[in-house]
Amino acid sequence: MEVSQLPLPPSMVEMLHLAGFSVVADLDGISALELADELKMSPSDASQLLASVRSHGLRTPRAPPATSALELLHDERHSEKIVTAVKELDDLLGGGIPLRQLTELVGVPGVGKTQLSIQLALTVQIPRLFHGAEGEAVYIDTEGSFMAERAHAMAEALLRHLHATAHRAADHAQAAAAASLRASHLLERIHCFRVHDAAELLATVRSLNFFLAERKTVKLVVVDSVAFHFRHGVSDYTRRHQMLGQLTQALSEYATRHSLSVVMVNQVTTKVNDATNTSSIQPALGESWAHACNIQLVLHWMNGTRVARLCKGREPGWAEYQVTEEGVRSVQNPTRGADT
Amino acid sequence: MTPPRPVPASILLCSPAHTRKLSLGCPSLDRFLGGGIDHGGITEVAGEAGSGKTQLALQLMLHVQLPHGRGGLGGGAVYLHSDHASYVPALNRLRTLAEAFARAHAALGATVDRLMDQVSVVQIDDVDTLASVLQHDVPAFLAEKQVRLVVLDSIGALFRHAGDDAGRSRASQQAERAQQLFAVAARLKSLSDRFNVAVVVTNQVTDKPLSASGLASAPAYERGACRLADGASVRVPALGVGWAHCVNTRLILTRHEVSVPGAPSAASPVVVGGLGAKRKHSSLEWSDDVRVGGWEESSQAYCSPSTSTTRTAHIAWSPRLPGRSMRFEVRDDGLHGIAS
């Protein structure tokens, strides 16, 4: 549990953060005097604070609230996956990008990371009648690459697809559901945040705590990209590591608490080996960050075709894809592979 | 710090600042770019000397001054200029362009003096100067004046030799340079978003050894550049994959000498019409069609005694446009597309 979730005044939370206490467990075993020293406050204030923390945070976890069978049934109707619309890739993923998980999307510039992210912000909205998650999306844009015009074009294409699906199945309920949707509705349900530095990114992710509590229908949070602002401005490695940790921890909690999918876009970097004077392409945020994600999708080029490689989470494998005017789609004669 | 508020994508779609484009003043090039240069994010124009990249930047600094209805953004330009040697020639070219521009738009009250007055030139000597100018001078200026375009010409010249220091390892120099590059990019993106200005950055090209797998499997950020006569290396925009991640839209300008009499269509069709023709075959596929395979044949044309210059603009990637190419020519009044 994060200290920001405690019923404390924001100034107190900020003091705790500044002193390096981000999760309640960090306060475990600390005495009031030690805390007073750390936070530069009076011992009586510190002891009150600790009392408040102990009463809310450090007690043994409660049993989860009972769920009624009706609620469970209701839950069942929501899809647990967000389709990528690339059939071969969805097959690899067991139906799509799963809810309740953190997925890393890493790849070279221009390969389609943002395109796939925008598309997921639309496909997450596919109605339950079409076996979709029928959720809304939060899009945290750190690079200024989210394009509403592009999202609109993809939304139109998605609606055409839904109409065609309903028509093929001769399903009147589906047809009615599709007819009631407009591209503008889909765009209304993508909530965009534009952030300009790492501190703003962290503050935004923390503020989602409240936003997600209000908007229970959000089923996808995209951070495009998580890497950019950590590649400048935060030169201190310890601080960078700490901030990234806080970021992923918060997102990971949201994923579980609100049954939503978190997609984090990562960049690549050239690693130079001074000894051999060779270089290679690697994900920009290092190994210690990577293990925060349950699923890793690496997007790259292979023989002139775009390929999505599933490197972590399920059986490894890869699937070709293309970026068309409609969005991210299967190629015409797909080849698909299992990794050896 | 107040965390940013979410904006629904439907609102972004209706926001002129998010969707308005800066016209190049040539209908076919504007169509090629889906209306023109994006208002938000960084548009990079890369190319070798004489490819027309500075000309394009100068042209934009005049067109931006036109009112919205005429394809401009109704504001002036800031010209951050890094190359001492080309400072005076660049301003002379701006003046020549302004003369033609004033004649064409005399009805709107355009005069050479007014046009030149709306372009503020800042000489940038090194990376530290750039960082300081972007942090202090430019924001102060943008807050005061009606500026709608910031041009940095060129980022490659500033960064290619930055941080060269014999006493340190290559890896540590690269790490520092990357930090500075990302900081500059973040600053430019933030200016673009906060002050509602378009940002155009020119870049040089550099020769890179071609990987064993060849050009066909090269990612988009290494395509759209030409293969060199030696067959073993390729000419790509400078500053590597890190900077490439910072670029929202990458345009590459190339020039080739081709023999004049009848040769282009018969002997080396790919050189003049190949990219366009390829596009027709795969109009759905984005950026995969920016292939350069045919260009190696064109190197033979360098030997031909009677040659003419063929110039091509390539979209290497864009968040809203497919990768594609178009021929253009440079006239007194700027760049003009040649419809194929």
Short mmCIF file of N, CA and C in Angstrom, two decimals, chain B residues 42-199:
data_model
loop_
_atom_site.label_atom_id
_atom_site.label_comp_id
_atom_site.label_asym_id
_atom_site.label_seq_id
_atom_site.Cartn_x
_atom_site.Cartn_y
_atom_site.Cartn_z
N ILE B 42 7.61 17.37 -32.87
CA ILE B 42 8.79 17.72 -33.64
C ILE B 42 8.73 17.10 -35.03
N THR B 43 8.85 17.95 -36.04
CA THR B 43 9.01 17.46 -37.41
C THR B 43 10.46 17.62 -37.79
N GLU B 44 11.10 16.52 -38.15
CA GLU B 44 12.51 16.58 -38.56
C GLU B 44 12.60 16.54 -40.07
N VAL B 45 13.46 17.38 -40.63
CA VAL B 45 13.76 17.33 -42.06
C VAL B 45 15.24 16.99 -42.19
N ALA B 46 15.53 15.79 -42.65
CA ALA B 46 16.92 15.34 -42.75
C ALA B 46 17.32 15.22 -44.20
N GLY B 47 18.59 15.49 -44.46
CA GLY B 47 19.08 15.34 -45.82
C GLY B 47 20.52 15.81 -45.92
N GLU B 48 21.17 15.42 -47.02
CA GLU B 48 22.56 15.84 -47.18
C GLU B 48 22.60 17.31 -47.65
N ALA B 49 23.80 17.86 -47.70
CA ALA B 49 23.95 19.25 -48.12
C ALA B 49 23.36 19.41 -49.52
N GLY B 50 22.59 20.46 -49.71
CA GLY B 50 22.03 20.71 -51.03
C GLY B 50 20.76 19.95 -51.33
N SER B 51 20.24 19.23 -50.34
CA SER B 51 19.02 18.45 -50.59
C SER B 51 17.77 19.32 -50.52
N GLY B 52 17.88 20.50 -49.92
CA GLY B 52 16.73 21.40 -49.86
C GLY B 52 16.13 21.55 -48.49
N LYS B 53 16.80 21.00 -47.45
CA LYS B 53 16.19 21.02 -46.12
C LYS B 53 16.13 22.43 -45.51
N THR B 54 17.21 23.20 -45.70
CA THR B 54 17.18 24.57 -45.18
C THR B 54 16.18 25.41 -45.97
N GLN B 55 16.15 25.17 -47.29
CA GLN B 55 15.18 25.87 -48.14
C GLN B 55 13.76 25.63 -47.65
N LEU B 56 13.46 24.38 -47.31
CA LEU B 56 12.13 24.04 -46.80
C LEU B 56 11.84 24.78 -45.50
N ALA B 57 12.85 24.82 -44.62
CA ALA B 57 12.67 25.50 -43.33
C ALA B 57 12.41 26.99 -43.54
N LEU B 58 13.17 27.61 -44.46
CA LEU B 58 13.02 29.04 -44.73
C LEU B 58 11.62 29.34 -45.29
N GLN B 59 11.21 28.48 -46.21
CA GLN B 59 9.89 28.60 -46.83
C GLN B 59 8.79 28.58 -45.77
N LEU B 60 8.93 27.67 -44.80
CA LEU B 60 7.93 27.55 -43.74
C LEU B 60 7.88 28.81 -42.88
N MET B 61 9.06 29.44 -42.68
CA MET B 61 9.10 30.63 -41.83
C MET B 61 8.36 31.80 -42.45
N LEU B 62 8.17 31.77 -43.78
CA LEU B 62 7.37 32.81 -44.44
C LEU B 62 5.90 32.40 -44.46
N HIS B 63 5.65 31.13 -44.80
CA HIS B 63 4.26 30.68 -44.91
C HIS B 63 3.52 30.72 -43.58
N VAL B 64 4.24 30.52 -42.49
CA VAL B 64 3.61 30.52 -41.17
C VAL B 64 2.96 31.87 -40.89
N GLN B 65 3.45 32.91 -41.58
CA GLN B 65 2.95 34.26 -41.32
C GLN B 65 1.59 34.54 -41.98
N LEU B 66 1.21 33.68 -42.91
CA LEU B 66 -0.09 33.85 -43.57
C LEU B 66 -1.21 33.58 -42.58
N PRO B 67 -2.38 34.18 -42.81
CA PRO B 67 -3.51 33.87 -41.93
C PRO B 67 -3.98 32.43 -42.12
N HIS B 68 -4.76 31.92 -41.15
CA HIS B 68 -5.21 30.53 -41.17
C HIS B 68 -5.86 30.13 -42.49
N GLY B 69 -6.71 31.01 -42.99
CA GLY B 69 -7.45 30.69 -44.22
C GLY B 69 -6.53 30.49 -45.41
N ARG B 70 -5.30 30.99 -45.31
CA ARG B 70 -4.36 30.88 -46.44
C ARG B 70 -3.30 29.81 -46.20
N GLY B 71 -3.49 28.98 -45.21
CA GLY B 71 -2.56 27.88 -44.98
C GLY B 71 -1.47 28.20 -43.97
N GLY B 72 -1.43 29.44 -43.47
CA GLY B 72 -0.44 29.79 -42.46
C GLY B 72 -0.99 29.54 -41.07
N LEU B 73 -0.24 29.97 -40.07
CA LEU B 73 -0.71 29.85 -38.69
C LEU B 73 -0.85 31.23 -38.06
N GLY B 74 -0.70 32.29 -38.88
CA GLY B 74 -0.94 33.63 -38.40
C GLY B 74 0.04 34.10 -37.33
N GLY B 75 1.32 33.78 -37.50
CA GLY B 75 2.31 34.21 -36.52
C GLY B 75 3.70 34.22 -37.12
N GLY B 76 4.66 34.69 -36.35
CA GLY B 76 6.03 34.77 -36.82
C GLY B 76 6.80 33.49 -36.54
N ALA B 77 8.13 33.57 -36.76
CA ALA B 77 8.98 32.40 -36.58
C ALA B 77 10.24 32.76 -35.78
N VAL B 78 10.73 31.77 -35.04
CA VAL B 78 12.03 31.90 -34.40
C VAL B 78 12.98 30.95 -35.12
N TYR B 79 14.11 31.48 -35.57
CA TYR B 79 15.07 30.68 -36.34
C TYR B 79 16.34 30.49 -35.51
N LEU B 80 16.50 29.29 -34.96
CA LEU B 80 17.71 28.97 -34.18
C LEU B 80 18.72 28.39 -35.15
N HIS B 81 19.78 29.12 -35.37
CA HIS B 81 20.72 28.78 -36.44
C HIS B 81 22.07 28.40 -35.85
N SER B 82 22.59 27.22 -36.23
CA SER B 82 23.77 26.72 -35.54
C SER B 82 25.05 26.76 -36.36
N ASP B 83 24.94 27.02 -37.65
CA ASP B 83 26.12 26.88 -38.48
C ASP B 83 26.64 28.25 -38.93
N HIS B 84 27.77 28.66 -38.33
CA HIS B 84 28.33 29.98 -38.63
C HIS B 84 28.55 30.21 -40.12
N ALA B 85 29.09 29.19 -40.76
CA ALA B 85 29.50 29.34 -42.16
C ALA B 85 28.30 29.64 -43.07
N SER B 86 27.14 29.09 -42.73
CA SER B 86 26.01 29.25 -43.64
C SER B 86 25.03 30.32 -43.16
N TYR B 87 25.43 31.07 -42.13
CA TYR B 87 24.52 32.06 -41.54
C TYR B 87 24.10 33.12 -42.57
N VAL B 88 25.09 33.79 -43.17
CA VAL B 88 24.79 34.85 -44.13
C VAL B 88 24.10 34.30 -45.39
N PRO B 89 24.62 33.20 -45.97
CA PRO B 89 23.91 32.66 -47.13
C PRO B 89 22.45 32.30 -46.83
N ALA B 90 22.20 31.76 -45.63
CA ALA B 90 20.83 31.37 -45.29
C ALA B 90 19.93 32.60 -45.25
N LEU B 91 20.44 33.68 -44.65
CA LEU B 91 19.61 34.89 -44.57
C LEU B 91 19.39 35.51 -45.95
N ASN B 92 20.42 35.41 -46.81
CA ASN B 92 20.25 35.89 -48.18
C ASN B 92 19.17 35.10 -48.91
N ARG B 93 19.19 33.78 -48.67
CA ARG B 93 18.17 32.95 -49.32
C ARG B 93 16.79 33.28 -48.78
N LEU B 94 16.72 33.55 -47.48
CA LEU B 94 15.43 33.92 -46.89
C LEU B 94 14.92 35.20 -47.56
N ARG B 95 15.85 36.12 -47.82
CA ARG B 95 15.46 37.39 -48.44
C ARG B 95 14.96 37.15 -49.87
N THR B 96 15.67 36.33 -50.62
CA THR B 96 15.23 36.01 -51.98
C THR B 96 13.84 35.38 -51.97
N LEU B 97 13.64 34.44 -51.03
CA LEU B 97 12.32 33.80 -50.91
C LEU B 97 11.26 34.83 -50.54
N ALA B 98 11.64 35.74 -49.64
CA ALA B 98 10.68 36.74 -49.17
C ALA B 98 10.26 37.66 -50.31
N GLU B 99 11.20 37.95 -51.24
CA GLU B 99 10.86 38.80 -52.37
C GLU B 99 9.79 38.14 -53.23
N ALA B 100 10.01 36.87 -53.55
CA ALA B 100 9.02 36.13 -54.34
C ALA B 100 7.70 36.02 -53.59
N PHE B 101 7.82 35.77 -52.29
CA PHE B 101 6.64 35.59 -51.44
C PHE B 101 5.83 36.88 -51.37
N ALA B 102 6.54 38.02 -51.22
CA ALA B 102 5.86 39.32 -51.13
C ALA B 102 5.11 39.63 -52.42
N ARG B 103 5.73 39.26 -53.55
CA ARG B 103 5.06 39.48 -54.84
C ARG B 103 3.78 38.65 -54.92
N ALA B 104 3.89 37.37 -54.50
CA ALA B 104 2.75 36.47 -54.60
C ALA B 104 1.62 36.86 -53.65
N HIS B 105 1.97 37.45 -52.52
CA HIS B 105 0.95 37.75 -51.50
C HIS B 105 0.82 39.24 -51.24
N ALA B 106 1.11 40.05 -52.27
CA ALA B 106 1.05 41.51 -52.13
C ALA B 106 -0.35 41.95 -51.70
N ALA B 107 -1.36 41.22 -52.20
CA ALA B 107 -2.74 41.59 -51.89
C ALA B 107 -3.02 41.52 -50.39
N LEU B 108 -2.28 40.67 -49.68
CA LEU B 108 -2.47 40.55 -48.24
C LEU B 108 -1.63 41.56 -47.46
N GLY B 109 -0.91 42.39 -48.20
CA GLY B 109 -0.09 43.40 -47.55
C GLY B 109 1.30 42.92 -47.19
N ALA B 110 1.73 41.79 -47.79
CA ALA B 110 3.06 41.27 -47.49
C ALA B 110 4.13 42.12 -48.16
N THR B 111 5.12 42.53 -47.38
CA THR B 111 6.28 43.20 -47.95
C THR B 111 7.51 42.48 -47.43
N VAL B 112 8.62 42.64 -48.13
CA VAL B 112 9.85 41.97 -47.72
C VAL B 112 10.22 42.36 -46.29
N ASP B 113 10.12 43.64 -45.99
CA ASP B 113 10.51 44.11 -44.65
C ASP B 113 9.63 43.50 -43.57
N ARG B 114 8.32 43.49 -43.81
CA ARG B 114 7.42 42.91 -42.81
C ARG B 114 7.71 41.44 -42.59
N LEU B 115 7.92 40.75 -43.71
CA LEU B 115 8.18 39.30 -43.62
C LEU B 115 9.45 39.02 -42.84
N MET B 116 10.51 39.78 -43.17
CA MET B 116 11.80 39.55 -42.51
C MET B 116 11.72 39.92 -41.03
N ASP B 117 10.90 40.94 -40.74
CA ASP B 117 10.76 41.40 -39.37
C ASP B 117 10.11 40.35 -38.48
N GLN B 118 9.32 39.48 -39.08
CA GLN B 118 8.60 38.46 -38.32
C GLN B 118 9.44 37.20 -38.07
N VAL B 119 10.68 37.21 -38.57
CA VAL B 119 11.57 36.07 -38.33
C VAL B 119 12.67 36.52 -37.37
N SER B 120 12.71 35.93 -36.18
CA SER B 120 13.73 36.30 -35.20
C SER B 120 14.84 35.27 -35.24
N VAL B 121 16.02 35.73 -35.56
CA VAL B 121 17.15 34.81 -35.73
C VAL B 121 18.01 34.79 -34.47
N VAL B 122 18.31 33.58 -33.99
CA VAL B 122 19.20 33.43 -32.84
C VAL B 122 20.36 32.54 -33.25
N GLN B 123 21.57 33.06 -33.05
CA GLN B 123 22.76 32.27 -33.38
C GLN B 123 23.07 31.31 -32.22
N ILE B 124 23.20 30.04 -32.52
CA ILE B 124 23.48 29.03 -31.49
C ILE B 124 24.87 28.46 -31.74
N ASP B 125 25.79 28.63 -30.77
CA ASP B 125 27.16 28.19 -30.99
C ASP B 125 27.42 26.77 -30.54
N ASP B 126 26.76 26.36 -29.46
CA ASP B 126 27.04 25.01 -28.95
C ASP B 126 25.81 24.50 -28.19
N VAL B 127 25.93 23.27 -27.71
CA VAL B 127 24.81 22.60 -27.05
C VAL B 127 24.39 23.33 -25.79
N ASP B 128 25.37 23.86 -25.04
CA ASP B 128 25.02 24.57 -23.79
C ASP B 128 24.22 25.83 -24.09
N THR B 129 24.64 26.55 -25.15
CA THR B 129 23.89 27.74 -25.55
C THR B 129 22.47 27.36 -25.92
N LEU B 130 22.34 26.28 -26.68
CA LEU B 130 21.01 25.84 -27.10
C LEU B 130 20.13 25.56 -25.89
N ALA B 131 20.69 24.82 -24.93
CA ALA B 131 19.92 24.46 -23.74
C ALA B 131 19.44 25.71 -23.01
N SER B 132 20.34 26.68 -22.88
CA SER B 132 19.99 27.90 -22.15
C SER B 132 18.96 28.74 -22.92
N VAL B 133 19.15 28.83 -24.23
CA VAL B 133 18.21 29.60 -25.05
C VAL B 133 16.81 28.97 -25.01
N LEU B 134 16.77 27.65 -25.05
CA LEU B 134 15.46 26.97 -25.04
C LEU B 134 14.79 27.08 -23.68
N GLN B 135 15.61 27.15 -22.65
CA GLN B 135 15.04 27.19 -21.31
C GLN B 135 14.57 28.60 -20.93
N HIS B 136 15.33 29.64 -21.34
CA HIS B 136 15.01 31.00 -20.88
C HIS B 136 14.50 31.91 -22.00
N ASP B 137 15.34 32.11 -23.03
CA ASP B 137 15.04 33.15 -24.02
C ASP B 137 13.80 32.84 -24.84
N VAL B 138 13.73 31.60 -25.38
CA VAL B 138 12.61 31.29 -26.28
C VAL B 138 11.27 31.34 -25.55
N PRO B 139 11.12 30.73 -24.36
CA PRO B 139 9.82 30.82 -23.68
C PRO B 139 9.43 32.27 -23.40
N ALA B 140 10.39 33.10 -22.97
CA ALA B 140 10.08 34.51 -22.70
C ALA B 140 9.61 35.19 -23.97
N PHE B 141 10.27 34.88 -25.06
CA PHE B 141 9.91 35.49 -26.35
C PHE B 141 8.53 35.02 -26.81
N LEU B 142 8.27 33.72 -26.68
CA LEU B 142 6.99 33.17 -27.13
C LEU B 142 5.83 33.70 -26.29
N ALA B 143 6.11 34.01 -25.03
CA ALA B 143 5.05 34.54 -24.17
C ALA B 143 4.67 35.96 -24.59
N GLU B 144 5.61 36.67 -25.21
CA GLU B 144 5.40 38.07 -25.61
C GLU B 144 4.82 38.18 -27.01
N LYS B 145 5.41 37.41 -27.93
CA LYS B 145 5.12 37.62 -29.35
C LYS B 145 4.21 36.53 -29.90
N GLN B 146 3.58 36.88 -30.98
CA GLN B 146 2.73 35.92 -31.69
C GLN B 146 3.63 35.08 -32.60
N VAL B 147 4.21 34.02 -32.04
CA VAL B 147 5.10 33.15 -32.82
C VAL B 147 4.41 31.80 -32.99
N ARG B 148 4.46 31.23 -34.18
CA ARG B 148 3.80 29.95 -34.43
C ARG B 148 4.74 28.88 -34.96
N LEU B 149 6.02 29.23 -35.12
CA LEU B 149 6.97 28.24 -35.65
C LEU B 149 8.35 28.47 -35.04
N VAL B 150 8.95 27.38 -34.56
CA VAL B 150 10.34 27.43 -34.12
C VAL B 150 11.13 26.47 -35.00
N VAL B 151 12.19 26.99 -35.61
CA VAL B 151 13.04 26.15 -36.47
C VAL B 151 14.42 26.04 -35.83
N LEU B 152 14.93 24.81 -35.74
CA LEU B 152 16.30 24.60 -35.30
C LEU B 152 17.08 24.00 -36.47
N ASP B 153 18.09 24.76 -36.93
CA ASP B 153 18.82 24.37 -38.15
C ASP B 153 20.32 24.47 -37.86
N SER B 154 21.05 23.37 -37.61
CA SER B 154 20.55 22.01 -37.59
C SER B 154 20.99 21.33 -36.30
N ILE B 155 20.20 20.38 -35.86
CA ILE B 155 20.53 19.65 -34.63
C ILE B 155 21.76 18.78 -34.84
N GLY B 156 21.89 18.24 -36.03
CA GLY B 156 23.03 17.35 -36.33
C GLY B 156 24.35 18.08 -36.18
N ALA B 157 24.40 19.34 -36.70
CA ALA B 157 25.64 20.11 -36.64
C ALA B 157 26.04 20.36 -35.18
N LEU B 158 25.05 20.60 -34.32
CA LEU B 158 25.36 20.90 -32.92
C LEU B 158 25.83 19.68 -32.15
N PHE B 159 25.22 18.55 -32.43
CA PHE B 159 25.45 17.38 -31.57
C PHE B 159 26.47 16.39 -32.10
N ARG B 160 26.81 16.50 -33.36
CA ARG B 160 27.69 15.46 -33.91
C ARG B 160 29.04 15.44 -33.22
N HIS B 161 29.51 16.61 -32.83
CA HIS B 161 30.83 16.64 -32.21
C HIS B 161 30.77 17.00 -30.74
N ALA B 162 29.55 17.13 -30.22
CA ALA B 162 29.42 17.48 -28.81
C ALA B 162 29.94 16.35 -27.95
N GLY B 163 30.64 16.68 -26.89
CA GLY B 163 31.08 15.69 -25.92
C GLY B 163 32.26 14.86 -26.36
N ASP B 164 32.87 15.19 -27.51
CA ASP B 164 34.07 14.45 -27.92
C ASP B 164 35.20 14.78 -26.96
N ASP B 165 35.63 13.80 -26.26
CA ASP B 165 36.62 14.04 -25.22
C ASP B 165 37.47 12.78 -25.12
N ALA B 166 38.74 12.91 -25.47
CA ALA B 166 39.60 11.73 -25.57
C ALA B 166 39.74 11.00 -24.24
N GLY B 167 39.56 11.74 -23.13
CA GLY B 167 39.81 11.15 -21.83
C GLY B 167 38.70 10.20 -21.35
N ARG B 168 37.57 10.18 -22.05
CA ARG B 168 36.45 9.39 -21.54
C ARG B 168 36.06 8.28 -22.50
N SER B 169 35.38 7.29 -21.95
CA SER B 169 35.00 6.16 -22.79
C SER B 169 33.91 6.58 -23.75
N ARG B 170 33.80 5.85 -24.84
CA ARG B 170 32.80 6.16 -25.85
C ARG B 170 31.41 6.04 -25.25
N ALA B 171 31.24 5.03 -24.41
CA ALA B 171 29.92 4.80 -23.83
C ALA B 171 29.49 5.97 -22.95
N SER B 172 30.42 6.50 -22.15
CA SER B 172 30.03 7.57 -21.24
C SER B 172 29.78 8.87 -22.01
N GLN B 173 30.55 9.10 -23.08
CA GLN B 173 30.29 10.27 -23.92
C GLN B 173 28.92 10.17 -24.56
N GLN B 174 28.60 8.97 -25.05
CA GLN B 174 27.31 8.78 -25.72
C GLN B 174 26.17 8.97 -24.73
N ALA B 175 26.37 8.50 -23.51
CA ALA B 175 25.32 8.62 -22.50
C ALA B 175 25.03 10.09 -22.22
N GLU B 176 26.11 10.88 -22.11
CA GLU B 176 25.91 12.30 -21.81
C GLU B 176 25.24 13.01 -22.98
N ARG B 177 25.70 12.69 -24.18
CA ARG B 177 25.12 13.31 -25.37
C ARG B 177 23.64 12.97 -25.48
N ALA B 178 23.32 11.71 -25.18
CA ALA B 178 21.93 11.28 -25.27
C ALA B 178 21.06 12.05 -24.29
N GLN B 179 21.55 12.21 -23.06
CA GLN B 179 20.81 12.98 -22.05
C GLN B 179 20.51 14.38 -22.56
N GLN B 180 21.53 15.03 -23.14
CA GLN B 180 21.37 16.39 -23.63
C GLN B 180 20.38 16.45 -24.79
N LEU B 181 20.48 15.46 -25.68
CA LEU B 181 19.57 15.39 -26.82
C LEU B 181 18.12 15.25 -26.36
N PHE B 182 17.90 14.34 -25.41
CA PHE B 182 16.55 14.11 -24.91
C PHE B 182 16.03 15.36 -24.20
N ALA B 183 16.92 16.07 -23.51
CA ALA B 183 16.50 17.29 -22.82
C ALA B 183 16.07 18.35 -23.83
N VAL B 184 16.84 18.48 -24.92
CA VAL B 184 16.49 19.44 -25.97
C VAL B 184 15.13 19.05 -26.59
N ALA B 185 14.96 17.77 -26.86
CA ALA B 185 13.71 17.30 -27.47
C ALA B 185 12.53 17.57 -26.54
N ALA B 186 12.70 17.27 -25.25
CA ALA B 186 11.62 17.47 -24.29
C ALA B 186 11.26 18.95 -24.21
N ARG B 187 12.28 19.80 -24.24
CA ARG B 187 12.07 21.24 -24.16
C ARG B 187 11.29 21.72 -25.39
N LEU B 188 11.69 21.25 -26.56
CA LEU B 188 11.01 21.66 -27.80
C LEU B 188 9.55 21.19 -27.80
N LYS B 189 9.33 19.94 -27.36
CA LYS B 189 7.96 19.40 -27.33
C LYS B 189 7.10 20.17 -26.35
N SER B 190 7.70 20.52 -25.22
CA SER B 190 6.96 21.26 -24.21
C SER B 190 6.60 22.66 -24.73
N LEU B 191 7.55 23.32 -25.42
CA LEU B 191 7.27 24.63 -26.02
C LEU B 191 6.14 24.51 -27.03
N SER B 192 6.22 23.47 -27.85
CA SER B 192 5.21 23.25 -28.87
C SER B 192 3.82 23.13 -28.26
N ASP B 193 3.73 22.39 -27.17
CA ASP B 193 2.44 22.15 -26.52
C ASP B 193 1.97 23.38 -25.74
N ARG B 194 2.86 24.02 -25.00
CA ARG B 194 2.45 25.13 -24.13
C ARG B 194 2.17 26.41 -24.91
N PHE B 195 3.01 26.67 -25.94
CA PHE B 195 2.86 27.93 -26.67
C PHE B 195 2.22 27.73 -28.04
N ASN B 196 1.82 26.47 -28.33
CA ASN B 196 1.06 26.29 -29.54
C ASN B 196 1.87 26.67 -30.78
N VAL B 197 3.11 26.18 -30.84
CA VAL B 197 3.96 26.44 -32.00
C VAL B 197 4.34 25.13 -32.69
N ALA B 198 4.51 25.20 -34.01
CA ALA B 198 5.05 24.07 -34.75
C ALA B 198 6.57 24.08 -34.57
N VAL B 199 7.19 22.90 -34.52
CA VAL B 199 8.64 22.81 -34.36
C VAL B 199 9.23 22.01 -35.51
#
